[in-house]
């Protein structure tokens, strides 16, 4: 589920029963985030020295200038950025997205070299996996919430960036700052702390996981999470899905074949009830697999049968 101004959301609820689908649609349609002036967390930037990072704007095509101007105007209208007279300035870059459009980003690499890291203690993957054992349904949310965390008034000067049209600085935490993930993680841990303590939500990095034993419990817990999100003015929800990542493109090709080995077909049958997609991920980025390998996992033998969500 992804809600942003000016965008139309497509939500696939075909896997739910009719009454559950109607309940979930009602919850989504009634979601009305409040305007919050004082957030519980803000980002304060500390640097190693007083020598400013000052860079010139990069040359871009006329077409890219229009894209930059449109994004700047939108951010100004929403109060995400403001005009700046800071001695700091970082250039911008347009990054291609999967749909062919371009995303405006700031190149903060030189600034990040001066920033003192925020060492927020993020959750261990082993602990997260342990908390999710025995639970079958998961909803995830938090995409786009990073613009809800304000930058401390004395630190906005460090976020200054420059374009062909002028200089601006962020009022809310942007992507690209080295401390942004830690600040955002602290933010969601603070606002969801009561639900986390009760085991109704699990936070890992920038994701809020809502685990449940069945769909009924999942809907009730989702209502609780969205209620907290409303109170804190969170305007964006991430699409509910279960991505499956693997480190071998051969697996993706195997799953597309008309005939697959019996063992793989059993796994395919188990996965067909879930909303997921297979993504390739290089082996160097699969470090979490080591943590998962130390947790008891589901093993399917050719003589095993899978019925009603359990293996016999």
Tab-separated table of C-alpha atoms in Angstrom:
chain	number	residue	atom	x	y	z
A	1	UNK	CA	0.000	0.000	0.000
A	2	UNK	CA	1.564	3.264	-1.067
A	3	UNK	CA	-0.219	6.558	-0.494
A	4	UNK	CA	1.168	9.844	-1.771
A	5	UNK	CA	-0.444	13.035	-3.009
A	6	UNK	CA	-1.211	12.915	-6.699
A	7	UNK	CA	-0.700	9.158	-6.999
A	8	UNK	CA	-3.197	6.359	-7.529
A	9	UNK	CA	-2.622	3.225	-5.476
A	10	UNK	CA	-3.370	-0.287	-6.692
A	11	UNK	CA	-3.877	-2.765	-3.857
A	12	UNK	CA	-4.200	-6.472	-4.605
A	13	UNK	CA	-6.430	-8.119	-1.986
A	14	UNK	CA	-7.502	-11.160	-4.008
A	15	UNK	CA	-5.847	-13.551	-1.544
A	16	UNK	CA	-8.205	-12.437	1.268
A	17	UNK	CA	-11.708	-13.635	2.035
A	18	UNK	CA	-14.477	-11.200	1.106
A	19	UNK	CA	-15.246	-10.074	4.671
A	20	UNK	CA	-11.541	-9.650	5.480
A	21	UNK	CA	-11.027	-7.749	2.229
A	22	UNK	CA	-13.869	-5.354	3.044
A	23	UNK	CA	-12.556	-4.778	6.566
A	24	UNK	CA	-9.076	-4.012	5.271
A	25	UNK	CA	-10.401	-1.626	2.618
A	26	UNK	CA	-12.384	0.216	5.293
A	27	UNK	CA	-9.266	0.564	7.453
A	28	UNK	CA	-7.249	1.912	4.521
A	29	UNK	CA	-9.940	4.328	3.345
A	30	UNK	CA	-10.419	5.705	6.861
A	31	UNK	CA	-6.698	6.333	7.342
A	32	UNK	CA	-6.384	10.069	8.040
A	33	UNK	CA	-2.966	11.125	9.429
A	34	UNK	CA	-2.955	14.144	11.707
A	35	UNK	CA	-0.806	17.237	11.341
A	36	UNK	CA	2.006	16.949	13.885
A	37	UNK	CA	4.140	19.990	14.718
A	38	UNK	CA	6.488	18.505	17.308
A	39	UNK	CA	8.032	15.157	16.364
A	40	UNK	CA	9.507	13.038	19.194
A	41	UNK	CA	12.849	12.741	17.357
A	42	UNK	CA	14.938	15.150	15.287
A	43	UNK	CA	18.289	14.807	13.531
A	44	UNK	CA	21.234	16.772	14.907
A	45	UNK	CA	24.343	16.704	12.729
A	46	UNK	CA	27.792	16.885	14.342
A	47	UNK	CA	30.868	17.381	12.150
A	48	UNK	CA	34.559	16.707	12.774
A	49	UNK	CA	35.750	20.222	11.850
A	50	UNK	CA	34.471	23.674	10.883
A	51	UNK	CA	35.696	23.641	7.276
A	52	UNK	CA	32.566	23.815	5.069
A	53	UNK	CA	31.911	21.420	2.212
A	54	UNK	CA	31.228	23.737	-0.723
A	55	UNK	CA	30.622	22.303	-4.201
A	56	UNK	CA	29.310	23.853	-7.395
A	57	UNK	CA	26.160	22.676	-9.179
A	58	UNK	CA	26.694	20.126	-11.935
A	59	UNK	CA	25.716	20.797	-15.517
A	60	UNK	CA	22.553	19.003	-16.632
A	61	UNK	CA	20.458	18.930	-19.788
A	62	UNK	CA	17.502	21.255	-20.268
A	63	UNK	CA	15.131	18.302	-19.837
A	64	UNK	CA	16.763	17.338	-16.528
A	65	UNK	CA	16.592	20.968	-15.373
A	66	UNK	CA	12.820	20.829	-15.756
A	67	UNK	CA	12.648	17.623	-13.680
A	68	UNK	CA	14.775	19.238	-10.959
A	69	UNK	CA	12.660	22.423	-10.965
A	70	UNK	CA	9.432	20.434	-10.612
A	71	UNK	CA	10.778	18.451	-7.654
A	72	UNK	CA	12.152	21.588	-5.973
A	73	UNK	CA	8.776	23.327	-6.351
A	74	UNK	CA	6.976	20.334	-4.841
A	75	UNK	CA	9.368	20.148	-1.877
A	76	UNK	CA	9.043	23.903	-1.274
A	77	UNK	CA	5.236	23.714	-1.344
A	78	UNK	CA	5.252	20.840	1.172
A	79	UNK	CA	7.752	22.552	3.478
A	80	UNK	CA	10.310	19.768	3.070
A	81	UNK	CA	13.001	22.260	2.013
A	82	UNK	CA	13.558	26.020	2.246
A	83	UNK	CA	15.799	28.634	0.657
A	84	UNK	CA	19.333	28.559	2.045
A	85	UNK	CA	22.292	30.886	2.560
A	86	UNK	CA	24.499	28.198	4.101
A	87	UNK	CA	28.261	28.079	3.558
A	88	UNK	CA	27.752	24.357	2.867
A	89	UNK	CA	26.551	23.100	-0.506
A	90	UNK	CA	26.336	19.654	-2.089
A	91	UNK	CA	25.433	18.962	-5.738
A	92	UNK	CA	22.338	17.101	-6.898
A	93	UNK	CA	22.071	14.106	-9.190
A	94	UNK	CA	19.133	12.498	-11.013
A	95	UNK	CA	18.965	8.740	-10.482
A	96	UNK	CA	16.926	6.571	-12.918
A	97	UNK	CA	14.083	4.549	-11.360
A	98	UNK	CA	12.751	1.175	-12.512
A	99	UNK	CA	9.758	2.775	-14.249
A	100	UNK	CA	12.025	4.999	-16.368
A	101	UNK	CA	11.413	8.215	-14.418
A	102	UNK	CA	14.154	9.985	-12.451
A	103	UNK	CA	14.585	10.626	-8.736
A	104	UNK	CA	16.277	13.793	-7.467
A	105	UNK	CA	19.023	12.970	-4.958
A	106	UNK	CA	21.785	14.920	-3.248
A	107	UNK	CA	25.406	13.808	-3.444
A	108	UNK	CA	26.432	14.090	0.216
A	109	UNK	CA	29.550	11.925	-0.061
A	110	UNK	CA	31.986	14.699	0.913
A	111	UNK	CA	29.729	15.853	3.747
A	112	UNK	CA	29.378	12.292	5.032
A	113	UNK	CA	33.159	12.146	5.356
A	114	UNK	CA	32.930	14.887	7.989
A	115	UNK	CA	29.849	13.710	9.890
A	116	UNK	CA	30.275	11.988	13.256
A	117	UNK	CA	28.304	8.748	12.990
A	118	UNK	CA	25.134	8.169	15.003
A	119	UNK	CA	25.645	4.739	16.558
A	120	UNK	CA	22.017	3.858	17.241
A	121	UNK	CA	21.838	0.195	18.384
A	122	UNK	CA	19.798	-1.436	15.620
A	123	UNK	CA	18.184	-4.823	16.223
A	124	UNK	CA	20.152	-8.007	15.542
A	125	UNK	CA	18.780	-10.111	12.688
A	126	UNK	CA	18.996	-13.212	14.932
A	127	UNK	CA	16.661	-11.588	17.473
A	128	UNK	CA	14.220	-10.495	14.762
A	129	UNK	CA	14.039	-14.000	13.251
A	130	UNK	CA	13.520	-15.499	16.718
A	131	UNK	CA	10.585	-13.153	17.413
A	132	UNK	CA	8.935	-14.168	14.137
A	133	UNK	CA	9.134	-17.917	14.736
A	134	UNK	CA	5.747	-19.635	14.837
A	135	UNK	CA	3.958	-16.714	13.133
A	136	UNK	CA	2.685	-17.124	9.580
A	137	UNK	CA	1.437	-13.725	8.358
A	138	UNK	CA	3.455	-10.536	7.997
A	139	UNK	CA	2.676	-6.995	6.896
A	140	UNK	CA	5.462	-4.486	6.401
A	141	UNK	CA	5.333	-0.718	6.365
A	142	UNK	CA	7.470	2.430	6.639
A	143	UNK	CA	8.472	3.322	3.102
A	144	UNK	CA	8.615	7.098	2.636
A	145	UNK	CA	8.313	7.966	6.325
A	146	UNK	CA	11.808	9.439	6.438
A	147	UNK	CA	10.573	12.923	5.411
A	148	UNK	CA	8.588	12.993	8.667
A	149	UNK	CA	11.685	13.346	10.862
A	150	UNK	CA	12.707	17.017	11.231
A	151	UNK	CA	16.283	18.252	11.043
A	152	UNK	CA	17.422	20.222	14.109
A	153	UNK	CA	17.301	23.967	13.366
A	154	UNK	CA	21.049	24.279	13.995
A	155	UNK	CA	21.825	21.417	11.605
A	156	UNK	CA	19.791	22.330	8.507
A	157	UNK	CA	22.750	24.306	7.118
A	158	UNK	CA	24.700	21.067	6.654
A	159	UNK	CA	21.993	19.612	4.389
A	160	UNK	CA	22.243	22.526	1.935
A	161	UNK	CA	22.372	21.578	-1.733
A	162	UNK	CA	22.767	23.624	-4.880
A	163	UNK	CA	21.100	23.416	-8.305
A	164	UNK	CA	21.139	25.597	-11.413
A	165	UNK	CA	18.197	27.478	-9.861
A	166	UNK	CA	19.556	28.256	-6.403
A	167	UNK	CA	20.522	26.906	-2.996
A	168	UNK	CA	18.204	25.076	-0.602
A	169	UNK	CA	18.380	23.118	2.633
A	170	UNK	CA	16.231	20.364	4.106
A	171	UNK	CA	13.813	20.911	6.985
A	172	UNK	CA	13.248	17.137	7.187
A	173	UNK	CA	15.734	14.269	7.086
A	174	UNK	CA	16.673	13.492	3.465
A	175	UNK	CA	18.109	10.361	1.894
A	176	UNK	CA	21.868	10.341	1.441
A	177	UNK	CA	23.003	11.642	4.835
A	178	UNK	CA	25.049	8.907	6.538
A	179	UNK	CA	23.068	9.228	9.786
A	180	UNK	CA	19.616	9.176	8.148
A	181	UNK	CA	19.023	5.401	8.625
A	182	UNK	CA	19.983	5.526	12.319
A	183	UNK	CA	17.809	8.601	12.966
A	184	UNK	CA	14.856	7.054	11.162
A	185	UNK	CA	15.289	3.775	13.043
A	186	UNK	CA	15.265	5.693	16.338
A	187	UNK	CA	12.138	7.558	15.198
A	188	UNK	CA	10.060	4.449	14.457
A	189	UNK	CA	11.342	2.701	17.594
A	190	UNK	CA	10.132	5.643	19.695
A	191	UNK	CA	6.657	6.034	18.196
A	192	UNK	CA	5.937	2.275	18.084
A	193	UNK	CA	7.642	1.392	21.395
A	194	UNK	CA	4.438	0.246	23.144
A	195	UNK	CA	3.506	-2.127	20.303
A	196	UNK	CA	7.099	-3.365	20.068
A	197	UNK	CA	7.150	-4.149	23.786
A	198	UNK	CA	3.906	-6.147	23.449
A	199	UNK	CA	5.254	-8.083	20.451
A	200	UNK	CA	2.640	-6.629	18.066
A	201	UNK	CA	5.296	-4.994	15.892
A	202	UNK	CA	8.923	-5.783	15.141
A	203	UNK	CA	11.293	-3.110	13.847
A	204	UNK	CA	14.339	-3.964	11.763
A	205	UNK	CA	16.300	-1.144	10.146
A	206	UNK	CA	13.709	0.844	8.142
A	207	UNK	CA	10.889	-1.728	8.235
A	208	UNK	CA	7.997	-2.157	10.645
A	209	UNK	CA	6.945	-5.820	10.574
A	210	UNK	CA	3.472	-6.731	11.847
A	211	UNK	CA	3.514	-10.482	12.600
A	212	UNK	CA	0.392	-12.511	13.373
A	213	UNK	CA	-0.815	-16.103	13.712
A	214	UNK	CA	-3.689	-15.667	11.258
A	215	UNK	CA	-5.299	-13.067	9.002
A	216	UNK	CA	-7.841	-12.015	11.653
A	217	UNK	CA	-5.119	-11.192	14.155
A	218	UNK	CA	-3.112	-9.542	11.370
A	219	UNK	CA	-5.935	-7.122	10.556
A	220	UNK	CA	-6.409	-6.201	14.231
A	221	UNK	CA	-2.698	-5.563	14.701
A	222	UNK	CA	-2.559	-3.578	11.479
A	223	UNK	CA	-5.330	-1.329	12.856
A	224	UNK	CA	-3.265	-0.701	15.994
A	225	UNK	CA	-0.138	0.152	14.004
A	226	UNK	CA	-2.048	2.489	11.680
A	227	UNK	CA	-3.681	4.169	14.679
A	228	UNK	CA	-0.235	5.029	16.042
A	229	UNK	CA	0.868	6.114	12.557
A	230	UNK	CA	-2.157	8.434	12.301
A	231	UNK	CA	-1.389	10.060	15.651
A	232	UNK	CA	2.165	10.746	14.486
A	233	UNK	CA	1.139	12.118	11.099
A	234	UNK	CA	2.688	9.381	8.956
A	235	UNK	CA	1.325	9.823	5.446
A	236	UNK	CA	2.932	6.942	3.540
A	237	UNK	CA	2.499	3.171	3.713
A	238	UNK	CA	4.576	0.608	1.894
A	239	UNK	CA	3.013	-1.972	-0.378
A	240	UNK	CA	2.257	-5.209	1.436
A	241	UNK	CA	4.430	-7.863	-0.174
A	242	UNK	CA	6.961	-10.566	0.631
A	243	UNK	CA	10.089	-10.250	-1.544
A	244	UNK	CA	12.226	-13.379	-1.837
A	245	UNK	CA	15.896	-12.720	-2.537
A	246	UNK	CA	18.426	-15.291	-3.706
A	247	UNK	CA	22.027	-15.178	-4.868
A	248	UNK	CA	21.732	-17.287	-8.023
A	249	UNK	CA	19.972	-16.286	-11.247
A	250	UNK	CA	19.682	-19.995	-12.088
A	251	UNK	CA	16.986	-20.335	-9.414
A	252	UNK	CA	14.896	-17.670	-11.124
A	253	UNK	CA	15.255	-19.466	-14.453
A	254	UNK	CA	14.374	-22.818	-12.870
A	255	UNK	CA	11.124	-21.443	-11.435
A	256	UNK	CA	10.112	-20.266	-14.923
A	257	UNK	CA	10.494	-23.708	-16.538
A	258	UNK	CA	7.396	-25.686	-17.533
A	259	UNK	CA	8.773	-28.755	-15.734
A	260	UNK	CA	10.723	-28.463	-12.495
A	261	UNK	CA	12.184	-31.060	-10.083
A	262	UNK	CA	9.758	-32.536	-7.542
A	263	UNK	CA	11.497	-30.941	-4.555
A	264	UNK	CA	11.366	-27.445	-6.104
A	265	UNK	CA	7.750	-27.908	-7.189
A	266	UNK	CA	6.823	-28.629	-3.556
A	267	UNK	CA	8.306	-25.299	-2.495
A	268	UNK	CA	6.524	-23.568	-5.403
A	269	UNK	CA	3.189	-24.997	-4.206
A	270	UNK	CA	3.850	-23.709	-0.685
A	271	UNK	CA	4.736	-20.220	-1.956
A	272	UNK	CA	1.848	-19.786	-4.394
A	273	UNK	CA	-0.503	-18.531	-1.654
A	274	UNK	CA	1.798	-15.617	-0.868
A	275	UNK	CA	2.360	-12.262	-2.588
A	276	UNK	CA	6.070	-12.457	-3.425
A	277	UNK	CA	8.579	-11.922	-6.169
A	278	UNK	CA	12.026	-13.431	-6.712
A	279	UNK	CA	14.884	-10.947	-6.907
A	280	UNK	CA	18.530	-11.663	-7.651
A	281	UNK	CA	20.999	-10.486	-5.033
A	282	UNK	CA	24.759	-10.970	-5.290
A	283	UNK	CA	26.408	-13.334	-2.826
A	284	UNK	CA	28.449	-10.530	-1.236
A	285	UNK	CA	25.182	-8.951	-0.049
A	286	UNK	CA	23.700	-12.144	1.412
A	287	UNK	CA	25.357	-11.928	4.835
A	288	UNK	CA	22.009	-12.354	6.603
A	289	UNK	CA	21.881	-15.938	5.294
A	290	UNK	CA	24.443	-16.897	7.941
A	291	UNK	CA	22.042	-15.711	10.654
A	292	UNK	CA	19.120	-17.565	9.113
A	293	UNK	CA	21.174	-20.760	8.841
A	294	UNK	CA	21.520	-20.873	12.627
A	295	UNK	CA	17.735	-20.903	13.117
A	296	UNK	CA	15.655	-24.058	12.749
A	297	UNK	CA	14.097	-24.020	9.287
A	298	UNK	CA	11.464	-25.964	7.414
A	299	UNK	CA	12.904	-28.997	5.622
A	300	UNK	CA	10.856	-30.803	3.010
A	301	UNK	CA	11.626	-34.395	2.116
A	302	UNK	CA	10.145	-36.029	-0.958
A	303	UNK	CA	8.057	-38.239	1.302
A	304	UNK	CA	6.686	-35.277	3.296
A	305	UNK	CA	3.284	-33.725	2.752
A	306	UNK	CA	2.162	-30.154	3.248
A	307	UNK	CA	-1.407	-29.624	4.392
A	308	UNK	CA	-3.163	-26.810	6.207
A	309	UNK	CA	-0.020	-24.749	6.780
A	310	UNK	CA	1.974	-27.518	8.488
A	311	UNK	CA	4.418	-30.223	7.448
A	312	UNK	CA	3.791	-33.806	8.429
